[in-house]
Amino acid sequence: MSTWIKLTSVLAAAALLVNANPVVSEKRQDTAEHCGQWDVVTYNQYSLLLDQWGKDNAESGQTCASITSASGDSIAWTTTFTWTGTSDTGVKAYPNLQLDDVSGQIGSISSMPTSWSWSLTDASSDIVANIAYDIFTSSTAGGSNEFEIMIWMANYNAGPISYTYNAEGNPTPVAESVSIAGSTWDVYHGSNGSNEVYSFLTSDGSEVTSFDGDAYDFFSYLISDQGFSTSQYLTTFQAGTEQTLGSGTLVTSSYSASIA
């Protein structure tokens, strides 16, 4: 065999080896800060939504958010906001971390395990906001939202929606001192004009800065004590900060959620 033929054979074999082990480039996670009104950043089963739906009602201000780390089912993000004006102009934004592609009837779901460790820094004296899970359901799969279930981790001079208010103008709960997921809650019921809203706020006003439990336990209570229908379909599962006025930075150091 000639030297030329041997060299050609070696080069051909080397080419086969290279093609058999292609270099795979990894997609880098977007960790940039985003401030657009409807910006979305995705990671695996999650989407970070800026959701500044009431921005035009503010004198000025904006929300910015970024994913700071992510690994497996765990994710961390930061939200910074500043809103000027008055609180009677309503919510300006609900930047949140959404669990995508949720579905199924409430009666067919067995659990909604979730954990959330967070802190609020640089809060202004005029802040009106909350830190909360926001969960929606509908009577049809993929239909329009009919019920909203809010689980407040913290309340900063805001208030839940209610059908009834006391003489001082404060919302009155439909149930008090309900034990769920390691905390005691007062339950409020009202309407925002589009959805029936159930809100859970800690009875003593304390913050739940490290939640680790099953969000389905709140549905179990609503089913047994408030007549909530198990035929409702889950449409949305989110966690974030609902902002009306003032400024602050929500730092989520660790978060996870799933539906089983």
mmCIF file of C-alpha atoms in Angstrom:
data_model
loop_
_atom_site.group_PDB
_atom_site.id
_atom_site.type_symbol
_atom_site.label_atom_id
_atom_site.label_comp_id
_atom_site.label_asym_id
_atom_site.label_seq_id
_atom_site.Cartn_x
_atom_site.Cartn_y
_atom_site.Cartn_z
ATOM 1 C CA MET A 1 0.000 0.000 0.000
ATOM 2 C CA SER A 2 1.381 3.413 -0.953
ATOM 3 C CA THR A 3 2.106 6.130 1.560
ATOM 4 C CA TRP A 4 -0.573 8.286 -0.100
ATOM 5 C CA ILE A 5 -3.264 5.621 0.374
ATOM 6 C CA LYS A 6 -2.241 5.099 4.024
ATOM 7 C CA LEU A 7 -2.437 8.849 4.682
ATOM 8 C CA THR A 8 -5.845 9.078 3.034
ATOM 9 C CA SER A 9 -7.168 6.226 5.189
ATOM 10 C CA VAL A 10 -5.909 7.860 8.391
ATOM 11 C CA LEU A 11 -7.504 11.189 7.502
ATOM 12 C CA ALA A 12 -10.821 9.509 6.670
ATOM 13 C CA ALA A 13 -10.844 7.651 9.984
ATOM 14 C CA ALA A 14 -10.095 10.862 11.859
ATOM 15 C CA ALA A 15 -12.970 12.600 10.120
ATOM 16 C CA LEU A 16 -15.344 9.817 11.208
ATOM 17 C CA LEU A 17 -14.223 10.197 14.819
ATOM 18 C CA VAL A 18 -14.796 13.951 14.731
ATOM 19 C CA ASN A 19 -18.283 13.538 13.244
ATOM 20 C CA ALA A 20 -19.156 10.861 15.783
ATOM 21 C CA ASN A 21 -18.508 13.254 18.671
ATOM 22 C CA PRO A 22 -19.928 16.635 17.671
ATOM 23 C CA VAL A 23 -19.351 19.599 19.952
ATOM 24 C CA VAL A 24 -22.599 20.589 21.699
ATOM 25 C CA SER A 25 -22.906 24.241 22.639
ATOM 26 C CA GLU A 26 -24.806 24.967 25.853
ATOM 27 C CA LYS A 27 -27.463 27.676 25.876
ATOM 28 C CA ARG A 28 -26.608 30.233 28.543
ATOM 29 C CA GLN A 29 -29.344 31.226 30.966
ATOM 30 C CA ASP A 30 -30.571 34.801 30.575
ATOM 31 C CA THR A 31 -29.563 36.563 33.809
ATOM 32 C CA ALA A 32 -29.842 40.101 32.452
ATOM 33 C CA GLU A 33 -32.078 42.646 34.144
ATOM 34 C CA HIS A 34 -35.351 43.210 32.286
ATOM 35 C CA CYS A 35 -37.601 46.242 32.730
ATOM 36 C CA GLY A 36 -40.063 46.049 29.816
ATOM 37 C CA GLN A 37 -43.743 46.177 30.699
ATOM 38 C CA TRP A 38 -44.449 42.649 29.446
ATOM 39 C CA ASP A 39 -40.951 41.117 29.357
ATOM 40 C CA VAL A 40 -40.694 37.336 29.843
ATOM 41 C CA VAL A 41 -37.616 35.262 30.743
ATOM 42 C CA THR A 42 -37.878 31.466 30.658
ATOM 43 C CA TYR A 43 -36.037 28.669 32.451
ATOM 44 C CA ASN A 44 -37.132 25.026 32.198
ATOM 45 C CA GLN A 45 -40.695 24.850 33.554
ATOM 46 C CA TYR A 46 -40.729 28.466 34.759
ATOM 47 C CA SER A 47 -41.306 31.906 33.262
ATOM 48 C CA LEU A 48 -40.342 35.175 34.933
ATOM 49 C CA LEU A 49 -43.078 37.650 33.963
ATOM 50 C CA LEU A 50 -42.677 41.408 34.454
ATOM 51 C CA ASP A 51 -46.479 41.874 34.233
ATOM 52 C CA GLN A 52 -46.611 45.651 34.775
ATOM 53 C CA TRP A 53 -50.292 45.687 33.884
ATOM 54 C CA GLY A 54 -51.225 48.861 35.823
ATOM 55 C CA LYS A 55 -48.111 50.844 34.954
ATOM 56 C CA ASP A 56 -50.005 53.558 33.080
ATOM 57 C CA ASN A 57 -51.897 54.490 36.268
ATOM 58 C CA ALA A 58 -48.707 55.530 38.073
ATOM 59 C CA GLU A 59 -47.292 59.045 37.996
ATOM 60 C CA SER A 60 -43.948 57.411 37.292
ATOM 61 C CA GLY A 61 -42.027 54.250 38.017
ATOM 62 C CA GLN A 62 -41.203 50.789 36.819
ATOM 63 C CA THR A 63 -40.330 47.257 37.839
ATOM 64 C CA CYS A 64 -37.131 45.458 36.845
ATOM 65 C CA ALA A 65 -36.404 41.775 37.403
ATOM 66 C CA SER A 66 -33.777 39.163 36.654
ATOM 67 C CA ILE A 67 -33.127 35.480 37.214
ATOM 68 C CA THR A 68 -30.046 35.312 39.446
ATOM 69 C CA SER A 69 -29.472 31.554 39.530
ATOM 70 C CA ALA A 70 -31.161 28.333 38.478
ATOM 71 C CA SER A 71 -30.435 24.647 38.842
ATOM 72 C CA GLY A 72 -32.833 21.780 38.286
ATOM 73 C CA ASP A 73 -36.221 22.647 39.774
ATOM 74 C CA SER A 74 -34.804 25.426 41.963
ATOM 75 C CA ILE A 75 -34.631 29.025 40.819
ATOM 76 C CA ALA A 76 -33.757 32.425 42.298
ATOM 77 C CA TRP A 77 -34.665 35.898 41.097
ATOM 78 C CA THR A 78 -34.667 39.557 42.110
ATOM 79 C CA THR A 79 -37.361 42.174 41.572
ATOM 80 C CA THR A 80 -36.753 45.896 42.118
ATOM 81 C CA PHE A 81 -39.590 48.404 41.910
ATOM 82 C CA THR A 82 -40.342 52.094 42.363
ATOM 83 C CA TRP A 83 -43.818 53.612 41.940
ATOM 84 C CA THR A 84 -44.888 57.187 42.662
ATOM 85 C CA GLY A 85 -48.417 58.546 42.857
ATOM 86 C CA THR A 86 -51.244 57.527 45.181
ATOM 87 C CA SER A 87 -52.455 54.159 46.415
ATOM 88 C CA ASP A 88 -56.001 54.778 45.162
ATOM 89 C CA THR A 89 -54.775 54.281 41.583
ATOM 90 C CA GLY A 90 -54.543 50.542 42.222
ATOM 91 C CA VAL A 91 -51.984 47.836 41.602
ATOM 92 C CA LYS A 92 -49.224 48.781 39.155
ATOM 93 C CA ALA A 93 -47.563 45.408 38.610
ATOM 94 C CA TYR A 94 -47.326 41.804 39.683
ATOM 95 C CA PRO A 95 -43.895 40.618 38.524
ATOM 96 C CA ASN A 96 -43.880 36.924 39.233
ATOM 97 C CA LEU A 97 -42.344 33.522 38.667
ATOM 98 C CA GLN A 98 -44.883 31.354 36.857
ATOM 99 C CA LEU A 99 -45.008 27.575 36.755
ATOM 100 C CA ASP A 100 -45.809 26.937 33.101
ATOM 101 C CA ASP A 101 -48.249 24.484 31.507
ATOM 102 C CA VAL A 102 -50.327 23.779 34.602
ATOM 103 C CA SER A 103 -53.628 21.967 34.108
ATOM 104 C CA GLY A 104 -55.991 19.413 35.580
ATOM 105 C CA GLN A 105 -59.121 19.496 37.667
ATOM 106 C CA ILE A 106 -58.622 20.362 41.306
ATOM 107 C CA GLY A 107 -60.210 17.038 42.270
ATOM 108 C CA SER A 108 -57.607 15.103 40.273
ATOM 109 C CA ILE A 109 -54.595 16.921 41.739
ATOM 110 C CA SER A 110 -53.020 15.304 44.789
ATOM 111 C CA SER A 111 -50.413 17.902 45.752
ATOM 112 C CA MET A 112 -48.796 21.227 44.887
ATOM 113 C CA PRO A 113 -45.446 21.104 46.697
ATOM 114 C CA THR A 114 -43.666 24.446 46.791
ATOM 115 C CA SER A 115 -40.909 26.199 48.703
ATOM 116 C CA TRP A 116 -40.045 29.886 48.746
ATOM 117 C CA SER A 117 -37.274 31.687 50.644
ATOM 118 C CA TRP A 118 -37.226 35.447 50.200
ATOM 119 C CA SER A 119 -36.454 38.832 51.743
ATOM 120 C CA LEU A 120 -37.563 42.396 51.043
ATOM 121 C CA THR A 121 -34.850 45.044 51.173
ATOM 122 C CA ASP A 122 -34.729 48.828 50.735
ATOM 123 C CA ALA A 123 -38.464 49.208 51.354
ATOM 124 C CA SER A 124 -39.657 52.820 51.354
ATOM 125 C CA SER A 125 -41.808 54.229 54.160
ATOM 126 C CA ASP A 126 -44.769 54.661 51.795
ATOM 127 C CA ILE A 127 -44.691 51.130 50.385
ATOM 128 C CA VAL A 128 -48.028 49.482 49.564
ATOM 129 C CA ALA A 129 -47.435 45.942 48.351
ATOM 130 C CA ASN A 130 -47.629 42.268 49.159
ATOM 131 C CA ILE A 131 -45.578 39.126 48.626
ATOM 132 C CA ALA A 132 -47.934 36.379 47.527
ATOM 133 C CA TYR A 133 -48.750 33.250 45.616
ATOM 134 C CA ASP A 134 -51.447 33.888 43.014
ATOM 135 C CA ILE A 135 -53.371 30.871 41.717
ATOM 136 C CA PHE A 136 -56.259 30.888 39.228
ATOM 137 C CA THR A 137 -58.904 28.335 38.251
ATOM 138 C CA SER A 138 -61.625 28.024 35.630
ATOM 139 C CA SER A 139 -64.711 25.865 35.121
ATOM 140 C CA THR A 140 -63.265 24.646 31.808
ATOM 141 C CA ALA A 141 -59.806 23.430 30.827
ATOM 142 C CA GLY A 142 -57.865 26.411 29.506
ATOM 143 C CA GLY A 143 -60.881 28.665 30.018
ATOM 144 C CA SER A 144 -61.115 32.197 31.365
ATOM 145 C CA ASN A 145 -60.143 32.624 34.992
ATOM 146 C CA GLU A 146 -63.062 32.538 37.430
ATOM 147 C CA PHE A 147 -61.468 32.054 40.861
ATOM 148 C CA GLU A 148 -58.303 33.607 42.266
ATOM 149 C CA ILE A 149 -56.623 32.161 45.357
ATOM 150 C CA MET A 150 -53.980 34.376 46.957
ATOM 151 C CA ILE A 151 -51.655 33.165 49.713
ATOM 152 C CA TRP A 152 -49.972 36.217 51.222
ATOM 153 C CA MET A 153 -46.471 35.678 52.542
ATOM 154 C CA ALA A 154 -46.328 39.318 53.654
ATOM 155 C CA ASN A 155 -48.488 42.438 53.695
ATOM 156 C CA TYR A 156 -47.039 45.952 53.464
ATOM 157 C CA ASN A 157 -49.894 48.406 54.056
ATOM 158 C CA ALA A 158 -52.093 46.695 51.466
ATOM 159 C CA GLY A 159 -55.357 44.844 52.025
ATOM 160 C CA PRO A 160 -57.227 41.852 50.618
ATOM 161 C CA ILE A 161 -60.390 42.069 48.543
ATOM 162 C CA SER A 162 -63.521 41.524 50.635
ATOM 163 C CA TYR A 163 -67.291 41.679 50.332
ATOM 164 C CA THR A 164 -67.575 43.123 53.845
ATOM 165 C CA TYR A 165 -65.740 45.836 55.790
ATOM 166 C CA ASN A 166 -65.923 46.981 59.395
ATOM 167 C CA ALA A 167 -66.721 50.477 60.667
ATOM 168 C CA GLU A 168 -63.080 51.507 60.250
ATOM 169 C CA GLY A 169 -63.142 50.432 56.616
ATOM 170 C CA ASN A 170 -60.995 47.346 57.101
ATOM 171 C CA PRO A 171 -61.872 44.093 55.316
ATOM 172 C CA THR A 172 -63.493 41.449 57.511
ATOM 173 C CA PRO A 173 -62.562 37.765 57.147
ATOM 174 C CA VAL A 174 -64.990 34.934 56.485
ATOM 175 C CA ALA A 175 -62.864 32.697 58.734
ATOM 176 C CA GLU A 176 -60.200 33.326 61.355
ATOM 177 C CA SER A 177 -57.258 31.391 62.782
ATOM 178 C CA VAL A 178 -57.260 28.602 60.204
ATOM 179 C CA SER A 179 -54.206 26.332 60.553
ATOM 180 C CA ILE A 180 -52.657 25.420 57.198
ATOM 181 C CA ALA A 181 -49.079 24.553 56.222
ATOM 182 C CA GLY A 182 -47.549 25.429 59.569
ATOM 183 C CA SER A 183 -49.110 28.895 59.933
ATOM 184 C CA THR A 184 -52.409 30.366 61.109
ATOM 185 C CA TRP A 185 -54.438 32.325 58.573
ATOM 186 C CA ASP A 186 -57.452 34.596 58.276
ATOM 187 C CA VAL A 187 -59.471 34.004 55.111
ATOM 188 C CA TYR A 188 -61.079 36.778 53.063
ATOM 189 C CA HIS A 189 -63.588 36.482 50.224
ATOM 190 C CA GLY A 190 -64.527 39.111 47.672
ATOM 191 C CA SER A 191 -64.626 39.957 43.980
ATOM 192 C CA ASN A 192 -62.326 42.046 41.798
ATOM 193 C CA GLY A 193 -65.017 42.430 39.166
ATOM 194 C CA SER A 194 -63.700 39.539 37.086
ATOM 195 C CA ASN A 195 -62.892 36.786 39.589
ATOM 196 C CA GLU A 196 -64.095 35.506 42.927
ATOM 197 C CA VAL A 197 -61.073 36.018 45.182
ATOM 198 C CA TYR A 198 -60.056 34.059 48.280
ATOM 199 C CA SER A 199 -57.116 35.548 50.179
ATOM 200 C CA PHE A 200 -55.154 33.951 53.013
ATOM 201 C CA LEU A 201 -53.286 36.359 55.328
ATOM 202 C CA THR A 202 -51.466 35.354 58.503
ATOM 203 C CA SER A 203 -53.706 35.999 61.505
ATOM 204 C CA ASP A 204 -51.036 37.859 63.479
ATOM 205 C CA GLY A 205 -49.669 39.793 60.510
ATOM 206 C CA SER A 206 -46.334 37.980 60.586
ATOM 207 C CA GLU A 207 -44.244 37.430 57.475
ATOM 208 C CA VAL A 208 -43.641 33.938 56.112
ATOM 209 C CA THR A 209 -40.167 34.449 54.669
ATOM 210 C CA SER A 210 -39.435 30.740 54.300
ATOM 211 C CA PHE A 211 -42.412 28.714 53.109
ATOM 212 C CA ASP A 212 -42.087 24.986 52.536
ATOM 213 C CA GLY A 213 -45.387 23.198 52.171
ATOM 214 C CA ASP A 214 -48.212 22.011 49.959
ATOM 215 C CA ALA A 215 -50.317 24.719 48.329
ATOM 216 C CA TYR A 216 -53.022 22.118 47.777
ATOM 217 C CA ASP A 217 -53.727 22.241 51.532
ATOM 218 C CA PHE A 218 -55.302 25.655 50.943
ATOM 219 C CA PHE A 219 -57.587 24.140 48.310
ATOM 220 C CA SER A 220 -58.480 21.326 50.700
ATOM 221 C CA TYR A 221 -59.650 23.946 53.187
ATOM 222 C CA LEU A 222 -61.660 25.835 50.549
ATOM 223 C CA ILE A 223 -63.304 22.597 49.417
ATOM 224 C CA SER A 224 -64.264 21.469 52.920
ATOM 225 C CA ASP A 225 -65.155 24.824 54.484
ATOM 226 C CA GLN A 226 -65.998 27.292 51.699
ATOM 227 C CA GLY A 227 -67.770 25.098 49.151
ATOM 228 C CA PHE A 228 -65.080 25.358 46.492
ATOM 229 C CA SER A 229 -65.774 22.991 43.587
ATOM 230 C CA THR A 230 -63.353 20.160 42.840
ATOM 231 C CA SER A 231 -64.448 20.353 39.187
ATOM 232 C CA GLN A 232 -62.587 23.650 38.729
ATOM 233 C CA TYR A 233 -59.499 23.468 36.504
ATOM 234 C CA LEU A 234 -56.129 24.869 37.516
ATOM 235 C CA THR A 235 -55.017 27.505 34.984
ATOM 236 C CA THR A 236 -52.249 29.575 36.624
ATOM 237 C CA PHE A 237 -49.708 29.125 39.439
ATOM 238 C CA GLN A 238 -47.532 32.155 40.205
ATOM 239 C CA ALA A 239 -45.478 33.699 43.015
ATOM 240 C CA GLY A 240 -44.343 37.303 43.229
ATOM 241 C CA THR A 241 -44.946 40.785 44.588
ATOM 242 C CA GLU A 242 -48.074 42.811 43.905
ATOM 243 C CA GLN A 243 -47.074 46.487 43.933
ATOM 244 C CA THR A 244 -49.214 49.579 44.348
ATOM 245 C CA LEU A 245 -46.932 52.321 45.686
ATOM 246 C CA GLY A 246 -43.406 52.924 46.947
ATOM 247 C CA SER A 247 -40.199 51.053 46.356
ATOM 248 C CA GLY A 248 -38.319 47.956 47.427
ATOM 249 C CA THR A 249 -36.389 44.923 46.253
ATOM 250 C CA LEU A 250 -37.731 41.391 46.534
ATOM 251 C CA VAL A 251 -34.834 38.942 46.705
ATOM 252 C CA THR A 252 -35.859 35.328 46.213
ATOM 253 C CA SER A 253 -32.919 33.148 47.203
ATOM 254 C CA SER A 254 -34.636 29.844 46.435
ATOM 255 C CA TYR A 255 -37.970 28.802 44.929
ATOM 256 C CA SER A 256 -39.537 25.665 43.537
ATOM 257 C CA ALA A 257 -43.034 24.503 42.631
ATOM 258 C CA SER A 258 -44.662 21.514 40.982
ATOM 259 C CA ILE A 259 -48.083 19.931 40.483
ATOM 260 C CA ALA A 260 -48.753 16.238 41.113
#
